[in-house]
Amino acid sequence: EHRGSEASRSCVAPLLSAHFPIFRKAPAAARGRGLAALSLLCFAAPPLARAMTTVIIVPGNGCIPVNKCNWYGWLHKELQKKGVKSVLRDMPDPYEAKETIWLPFMREMGADEHGVIVGHSSGAEAAMRLIETDKIAGVCLVAACHTDLGIESEAVSGYYNRPWQWEKMKGNAGWVSQFIDE
């Protein structure tokens, strides 16, 4: 079971949107065309789009090599074409996505007060935990989740073992956009 499933998306959106007022749903015309909608969502809407230093793309778990999985390689290339510095690297511990491994690696990739994180699935949860403690210019959450849904292979990551610190997240991120496509 993957966090991007219909069941997880339907239970996640209301909770996260209550904490992140910048909630965007793909327009009807863009549904099923997630790449175009994601590009517009993350980089046309936020005011920091052109001024950002680095975009760090953090994939979902199980994606290796990341440049060939989902839309990650496409987004990385599109950002580079527009002159935006983009970082996309294979994650350590790609199948369990442990917080203790991924958060330090995200910092190494350049996640700081000048960077923007695009986090998908496990990468979205990692981004949310990171902004509980670290300042980040902006975060684009794609298929984010707040619970392991009782799935042991998700629980092992460590993201779900304590309450989410929503106010700290909002205070540490210049903006947060959330993307779902039902």
Backbone as JSON, one array per atom type, in Angstrom:
{
  "sequence": "EHRGSEASRSCVAPLLSAHFPIFRKAPAAARGRGLAALSLLCFAAPPLARAMTTVIIVPGNGCIPVNKCNWYGWLHKELQKKGVKSVLRDMPDPYEAKETIWLPFMREMGADEHGVIVGHSSGAEAAMRLIETDKIAGVCLVAACHTDLGIESEAVSGYYNRPWQWEKMKGNAGWVSQFIDE",
  "N": [[0.85, -1.19, 0.0], [0.56, 2.18, -0.8], [1.26, 5.56, 0.11], [0.15, 7.32, -1.67], [-2.28, 6.38, -2.42], [-5.84, 6.18, -3.16], [-7.36, 5.86, -0.81], [-5.69, 6.89, 1.24], [-5.24, 9.53, 0.37], [-7.8, 10.64, 0.47], [-8.34, 10.73, 3.2], [-6.45, 12.42, 4.16], [-6.32, 15.08, 3.08], [-8.35, 16.9, 4.27], [-7.4, 17.23, 6.98], [-4.73, 18.24, 6.71], [-5.25, 20.54, 5.21], [-6.55, 22.07, 7.05], [-4.51, 22.97, 8.59], [-2.67, 24.1, 6.86], [-3.29, 26.81, 5.17], [-2.85, 27.45, 2.51], [-4.01, 25.75, 0.29], [-4.25, 23.79, -2.48], [-6.03, 22.34, -5.06], [-5.85, 20.28, -7.87], [-6.99, 21.76, -10.87], [-9.98, 20.8, -12.62], [-9.46, 20.38, -15.35], [-6.8, 19.73, -15.28], [-6.55, 17.37, -13.93], [-5.26, 14.12, -13.8], [-3.26, 14.92, -15.34], [-0.91, 15.37, -13.87], [1.75, 16.36, -13.91], [1.89, 18.84, -15.3], [0.12, 20.33, -13.76], [1.39, 20.2, -11.27], [3.73, 21.63, -11.77], [2.69, 24.21, -12.29], [1.4, 24.66, -9.86], [3.44, 24.6, -7.89], [5.35, 26.45, -8.77], [4.31, 28.67, -10.08], [2.46, 29.89, -8.47], [3.49, 30.52, -5.71], [5.07, 33.44, -4.34], [7.83, 33.44, -4.14], [8.91, 32.08, -6.21], [10.7, 32.74, -8.42], [12.85, 33.81, -7.06], [14.05, 31.95, -5.48], [16.75, 30.01, -4.12], [17.52, 27.25, -4.3], [15.87, 24.29, -5.4], [14.82, 21.47, -3.83], [14.15, 18.25, -4.59], [12.35, 15.78, -3.18], [11.78, 12.45, -3.16], [9.14, 9.89, -3.06], [9.14, 6.88, -1.06], [10.91, 3.91, -2.15], [11.64, 4.63, -4.7], [13.95, 4.35, -7.02], [16.28, 4.34, -9.58], [15.91, 7.79, -8.79], [15.67, 9.73, -10.81], [14.36, 8.46, -12.83], [11.9, 7.78, -11.93], [8.4, 8.3, -11.46], [7.51, 11.7, -11.72], [9.79, 13.04, -11.11], [12.37, 13.34, -12.41], [11.56, 14.73, -14.69], [10.54, 17.17, -13.59], [12.88, 18.15, -12.41], [14.52, 18.6, -14.7], [12.94, 20.51, -16.06], [12.97, 22.67, -14.28], [15.69, 23.29, -14.3], [15.95, 24.09, -16.99], [14.66, 26.52, -16.82], [16.45, 27.97, -15.45], [16.6, 27.58, -12.73], [18.16, 26.41, -9.87], [18.27, 23.07, -9.17], [17.99, 20.17, -7.18], [18.24, 16.76, -7.29], [18.53, 13.69, -6.04], [19.39, 10.24, -5.55], [17.94, 8.79, -2.75], [19.28, 7.91, 0.46], [18.6, 4.85, 2.11], [16.23, 4.04, 0.59], [13.86, 2.51, 0.64], [12.65, 2.32, 3.17], [12.7, 4.89, 4.08], [13.62, 6.28, 6.4], [13.27, 8.72, 8.9], [15.44, 9.57, 10.5], [17.54, 9.26, 8.79], [16.83, 10.46, 6.35], [16.24, 13.24, 6.88], [18.75, 14.5, 7.71], [20.1, 14.06, 5.27], [18.59, 15.57, 3.5], [19.22, 18.14, 4.39], [21.92, 18.15, 3.68], [21.57, 18.18, 0.95], [20.83, 20.77, 0.54], [18.64, 21.91, 1.78], [17.51, 24.62, 3.26], [17.07, 27.94, 4.69], [16.91, 29.33, 2.33], [16.04, 27.63, 0.46], [13.68, 25.61, -1.42], [11.48, 22.98, -0.91], [10.25, 20.26, -2.69], [8.27, 17.82, -1.88], [7.3, 14.49, -2.21], [4.92, 12.13, -1.24], [6.46, 9.94, 0.9], [8.55, 11.73, 0.9], [7.18, 14.11, 1.27], [6.26, 13.84, 3.9], [8.73, 13.79, 5.15], [9.57, 16.39, 4.55], [7.67, 17.83, 6.03], [8.32, 17.08, 8.66], [10.91, 18.11, 8.75], [10.47, 20.91, 8.58], [9.46, 21.37, 11.05], [11.55, 22.0, 12.65], [13.47, 23.38, 11.15], [14.2, 26.31, 9.23], [12.75, 27.07, 6.13], [12.45, 28.29, 2.83], [10.17, 27.68, 1.27], [7.63, 25.13, 0.81], [6.41, 22.52, -1.11], [3.98, 20.25, -0.93], [3.27, 17.06, -2.04], [0.87, 14.68, -2.39], [0.75, 14.27, 0.42], [0.75, 12.88, 3.76], [-0.55, 12.16, 7.02], [-0.61, 10.06, 8.74], [0.31, 6.64, 9.39], [-1.55, 4.87, 8.55], [-1.89, 2.44, 9.76], [-0.11, 0.71, 8.61], [2.59, -1.29, 8.79], [5.0, -1.2, 7.32], [5.1, 1.45, 6.65], [5.09, 2.73, 9.1], [7.63, 2.22, 10.13], [9.28, 4.23, 9.23], [9.34, 6.35, 11.04], [8.12, 8.84, 11.02], [5.54, 9.07, 12.0], [5.26, 8.64, 14.72], [4.72, 10.44, 16.74], [2.98, 13.47, 17.76], [2.12, 15.84, 15.18], [3.69, 18.96, 14.66], [2.13, 21.46, 13.93], [1.97, 24.31, 14.13], [4.64, 25.08, 14.48], [5.63, 24.21, 12.02], [4.29, 25.96, 10.26], [5.41, 28.35, 11.12], [8.08, 28.07, 10.43], [8.24, 27.78, 7.69], [8.26, 29.69, 4.74], [6.15, 29.58, 2.95], [3.58, 27.17, 2.3], [2.43, 24.84, 0.08], [-0.05, 22.59, -0.94], [-0.63, 19.69, -2.75], [-3.01, 17.73, -4.31], [-4.49, 15.18, -6.26], [-7.37, 13.98, -7.12]],
  "CA": [[0.0, 0.0, 0.0], [1.37, 3.39, -0.96], [0.59, 6.74, 0.64], [-0.52, 8.05, -2.74], [-3.5, 5.68, -2.78], [-7.09, 6.91, -2.99], [-7.77, 5.83, 0.59], [-4.89, 7.8, 2.05], [-5.46, 10.92, -0.05], [-9.1, 11.14, 0.9], [-8.35, 11.0, 4.63], [-5.38, 13.35, 4.5], [-6.53, 16.45, 2.64], [-9.02, 17.79, 5.22], [-6.57, 17.55, 8.13], [-3.63, 19.11, 6.34], [-5.74, 21.84, 4.77], [-6.91, 22.83, 8.25], [-3.28, 23.55, 9.13], [-1.99, 24.84, 5.81], [-4.36, 27.49, 4.44], [-2.57, 27.49, 1.08], [-4.38, 24.4, -0.16], [-4.63, 23.85, -3.89], [-6.44, 21.09, -5.68], [-5.68, 20.4, -9.31], [-8.21, 22.09, -11.59], [-10.55, 19.65, -13.31], [-8.77, 20.17, -16.64], [-5.44, 19.23, -15.05], [-6.56, 16.06, -13.28], [-4.71, 13.11, -14.67], [-2.07, 15.52, -15.96], [-0.29, 15.87, -12.65], [3.02, 17.05, -14.12], [1.64, 20.25, -15.62], [-0.51, 20.96, -12.6], [2.41, 20.34, -10.24], [4.61, 22.73, -12.16], [1.96, 25.45, -12.05], [1.13, 24.79, -8.43], [4.63, 24.87, -7.08], [6.25, 27.49, -9.21], [3.64, 29.86, -10.59], [1.68, 30.51, -7.41], [4.21, 31.17, -4.62], [5.81, 34.63, -4.76], [9.28, 33.24, -4.11], [9.26, 31.15, -7.27], [11.88, 33.11, -9.2], [13.93, 34.27, -6.2], [14.58, 30.87, -4.65], [18.11, 29.59, -4.4], [17.59, 25.84, -4.69], [14.7, 23.44, -5.22], [15.22, 20.12, -3.46], [13.07, 17.32, -4.9], [12.46, 14.63, -2.29], [10.82, 11.48, -3.69], [8.52, 8.91, -2.19], [10.01, 5.72, -0.83], [10.92, 2.89, -3.18], [11.97, 5.19, -6.01], [15.37, 4.32, -7.31], [16.87, 5.67, -9.47], [14.85, 8.8, -8.72], [15.49, 10.49, -12.06], [13.54, 7.66, -13.74], [10.65, 7.45, -11.24], [7.33, 9.3, -11.42], [7.73, 12.96, -12.43], [10.93, 13.72, -10.49], [13.35, 13.72, -13.43], [10.93, 15.74, -15.54], [10.53, 18.45, -12.87], [14.28, 18.56, -12.27], [14.96, 19.15, -15.99], [12.17, 21.72, -16.36], [13.49, 23.74, -13.43], [17.01, 23.66, -14.82], [15.73, 24.85, -18.23], [14.22, 27.86, -16.43], [17.54, 28.61, -14.72], [16.45, 27.36, -11.29], [19.01, 25.34, -9.36], [17.44, 21.96, -8.7], [18.75, 19.04, -6.69], [17.53, 15.49, -7.29], [19.51, 12.63, -5.79], [18.88, 9.01, -4.95], [17.93, 8.92, -1.3], [19.76, 6.77, 1.22], [17.48, 4.12, 2.72], [15.11, 4.4, -0.28], [12.65, 1.71, 0.81], [12.0, 2.59, 4.45], [12.63, 6.35, 4.18], [13.7, 6.64, 7.82], [13.44, 10.13, 9.23], [16.79, 9.81, 11.03], [18.47, 9.24, 7.66], [16.41, 11.38, 5.29], [16.33, 14.67, 7.23], [20.13, 15.0, 7.54], [20.44, 14.04, 3.86], [17.93, 16.74, 2.88], [20.05, 19.3, 4.74], [23.11, 18.05, 2.82], [21.15, 18.53, -0.41], [20.66, 22.21, 0.47], [17.39, 22.37, 2.4], [17.78, 25.66, 4.25], [16.14, 29.08, 4.63], [16.85, 29.84, 0.96], [15.61, 26.55, -0.43], [12.3, 25.16, -1.54], [11.4, 21.52, -0.98], [9.1, 19.61, -3.29], [8.27, 16.49, -1.29], [6.21, 13.61, -2.65], [4.64, 10.95, -0.43], [7.4, 9.93, 2.04], [9.29, 12.99, 0.83], [6.33, 15.15, 1.86], [6.32, 13.68, 5.35], [10.07, 14.23, 5.55], [9.57, 17.86, 4.51], [6.88, 18.34, 7.16], [9.12, 16.93, 9.89], [12.04, 19.03, 8.67], [10.07, 22.28, 8.89], [9.16, 21.52, 12.48], [12.76, 22.5, 13.32], [14.35, 24.13, 10.26], [13.62, 27.35, 8.37], [12.78, 26.75, 4.71], [11.74, 29.34, 2.1], [8.85, 27.2, 0.89], [7.45, 23.69, 0.7], [5.31, 22.03, -1.93], [3.67, 18.89, -0.52], [2.55, 16.3, -3.06], [0.36, 13.43, -1.81], [1.2, 14.21, 1.81], [-0.02, 12.04, 4.65], [-0.25, 12.45, 8.42], [-0.72, 8.82, 9.49], [0.82, 5.46, 8.68], [-2.73, 4.07, 8.17], [-1.76, 1.11, 10.33], [0.74, -0.11, 7.75], [3.88, -1.4, 9.47], [6.11, -0.77, 6.45], [5.12, 2.92, 6.68], [5.39, 3.15, 10.48], [9.06, 2.08, 10.38], [9.98, 5.45, 8.85], [9.5, 7.21, 12.21], [7.42, 10.13, 10.88], [4.19, 9.05, 12.57], [5.3, 8.17, 16.1], [4.48, 11.55, 17.68], [2.08, 14.46, 17.15], [2.68, 16.8, 14.23], [3.81, 20.3, 15.24], [1.62, 22.29, 12.83], [2.31, 25.73, 14.29], [6.07, 25.22, 14.19], [5.78, 24.08, 10.57], [3.86, 27.21, 9.62], [6.35, 29.4, 11.49], [9.39, 27.85, 9.83], [8.18, 27.76, 6.22], [7.74, 30.93, 4.18], [4.85, 29.2, 2.4], [3.35, 25.75, 2.11], [1.38, 24.49, -0.87], [-0.38, 21.17, -0.89], [-1.16, 19.25, -4.05], [-3.62, 16.42, -4.42], [-5.21, 14.97, -7.52], [-8.27, 12.87, -6.79]],
  "C": [[0.88, 1.24, 0.0], [0.58, 4.59, -0.46], [-0.16, 7.51, -0.43], [-1.84, 7.41, -3.13], [-4.73, 6.55, -2.54], [-7.49, 6.98, -1.52], [-6.99, 6.83, 1.42], [-5.12, 9.25, 1.66], [-6.77, 11.44, 0.5], [-9.12, 11.44, 2.39], [-7.35, 12.09, 5.02], [-5.74, 14.8, 4.21], [-7.24, 17.32, 3.66], [-8.15, 18.18, 6.41], [-5.46, 18.52, 7.76], [-4.12, 20.48, 5.92], [-6.19, 22.69, 5.95], [-5.68, 23.54, 8.82], [-2.52, 24.4, 8.13], [-3.02, 25.52, 4.94], [-4.1, 27.61, 2.94], [-2.78, 26.08, 0.55], [-4.86, 24.51, -1.58], [-4.94, 22.46, -4.4], [-6.28, 21.29, -7.18], [-7.0, 20.78, -9.96], [-8.69, 20.88, -12.38], [-9.81, 19.35, -14.61], [-7.38, 19.57, -16.46], [-5.41, 17.85, -14.42], [-6.13, 15.0, -14.27], [-3.5, 13.62, -15.44], [-1.25, 16.17, -14.85], [0.98, 16.67, -12.86], [2.8, 18.53, -14.39], [1.06, 20.97, -14.42], [0.51, 21.18, -11.49], [3.32, 21.51, -10.53], [3.94, 24.08, -11.88], [1.77, 25.7, -10.57], [2.35, 25.27, -7.67], [5.37, 26.13, -7.49], [5.6, 28.68, -9.88], [2.97, 30.61, -9.45], [2.52, 31.2, -6.33], [5.04, 32.36, -5.11], [7.31, 34.45, -4.81], [9.79, 32.43, -5.3], [10.55, 31.51, -8.0], [13.08, 33.47, -8.33], [14.59, 33.15, -5.4], [15.99, 30.49, -5.07], [18.15, 28.19, -4.98], [16.25, 25.16, -4.47], [15.22, 22.03, -4.96], [14.02, 19.22, -3.71], [13.3, 16.07, -4.07], [11.37, 13.63, -2.67], [10.08, 10.7, -2.61], [9.45, 7.72, -2.02], [9.88, 4.72, -1.98], [11.3, 3.38, -4.56], [13.47, 5.23, -6.2], [15.58, 3.71, -8.69], [15.78, 6.76, -9.58], [14.63, 9.54, -10.03], [14.64, 9.73, -13.08], [12.18, 7.3, -13.13], [9.68, 8.63, -11.28], [7.69, 10.52, -12.26], [8.99, 13.68, -11.96], [11.96, 14.2, -11.51], [12.83, 14.82, -14.33], [10.98, 17.11, -14.86], [11.95, 19.01, -12.74], [14.78, 19.23, -13.57], [14.24, 20.45, -16.33], [12.67, 22.9, -15.53], [14.84, 24.22, -13.94], [16.89, 24.46, -16.11], [15.35, 26.3, -17.94], [15.28, 28.59, -15.6], [17.44, 28.48, -13.21], [17.36, 26.2, -10.89], [18.11, 24.28, -8.73], [18.32, 20.81, -8.29], [17.84, 17.83, -6.63], [18.57, 14.39, -7.15], [18.81, 11.39, -5.27], [19.01, 9.14, -3.44], [18.59, 7.7, -0.65], [18.54, 6.09, 1.84], [16.19, 4.34, 1.9], [13.81, 3.63, -0.05], [11.93, 1.95, 2.13], [11.92, 4.08, 4.76], [12.72, 6.85, 5.62], [14.04, 8.12, 8.02], [14.86, 10.44, 9.69], [17.85, 9.82, 9.94], [18.11, 10.31, 6.64], [16.57, 12.85, 5.67], [17.76, 15.2, 7.14], [20.55, 15.04, 6.06], [19.8, 15.22, 3.12], [18.71, 18.02, 3.19], [21.32, 19.32, 3.88], [22.78, 18.47, 1.39], [20.9, 20.04, -0.57], [19.36, 22.73, 1.04], [17.73, 23.34, 3.53], [16.82, 26.83, 4.02], [16.03, 29.7, 3.23], [16.27, 28.83, -0.01], [14.12, 26.3, -0.4], [12.33, 23.65, -1.67], [10.12, 21.15, -1.71], [9.17, 18.17, -2.79], [7.06, 15.7, -1.72], [6.11, 12.4, -1.73], [5.59, 10.92, 0.77], [8.25, 11.19, 2.07], [8.5, 14.16, 1.39], [6.35, 15.06, 3.38], [7.68, 14.12, 5.88], [10.14, 15.75, 5.57], [8.8, 18.44, 5.69], [7.66, 18.2, 8.47], [10.31, 17.89, 9.89], [11.63, 20.45, 9.06], [9.51, 22.44, 10.3], [10.35, 22.16, 13.2], [13.59, 23.45, 12.47], [13.57, 25.18, 9.47], [13.83, 26.96, 6.91], [11.98, 27.84, 3.99], [10.33, 28.91, 1.72], [8.84, 25.7, 0.73], [6.23, 23.41, -0.17], [5.12, 20.56, -1.57], [2.84, 18.22, -1.6], [2.17, 14.95, -2.46], [0.88, 13.23, -0.39], [0.24, 13.36, 2.65], [0.35, 12.39, 6.09], [-0.31, 11.21, 9.31], [-0.14, 7.66, 8.68], [-0.3, 4.52, 8.24], [-2.67, 2.65, 8.69], [-0.88, 0.17, 9.53], [2.16, -0.13, 8.34], [5.05, -0.91, 8.61], [6.18, 0.75, 6.35], [5.55, 3.41, 8.06], [6.89, 3.13, 10.76], [9.84, 3.35, 10.05], [10.22, 6.39, 10.04], [8.76, 8.53, 12.13], [6.13, 10.2, 11.7], [4.14, 8.71, 14.04], [5.07, 9.25, 17.16], [3.57, 12.57, 16.99], [2.83, 15.39, 16.19], [2.66, 18.18, 14.88], [3.43, 21.34, 14.19], [2.04, 23.75, 12.95], [3.8, 25.98, 14.04], [6.33, 25.13, 12.69], [5.44, 25.4, 9.89], [4.83, 28.35, 9.93], [7.7, 29.27, 10.79], [9.4, 27.86, 8.31], [7.6, 29.08, 5.73], [6.37, 30.73, 3.56], [4.79, 27.68, 2.29], [2.21, 25.6, 1.13], [1.19, 22.99, -0.79], [-1.04, 20.79, -2.2], [-1.75, 17.85, -3.91], [-4.32, 16.35, -5.77], [-6.08, 13.75, -7.29], [-8.69, 12.12, -8.03]]
}
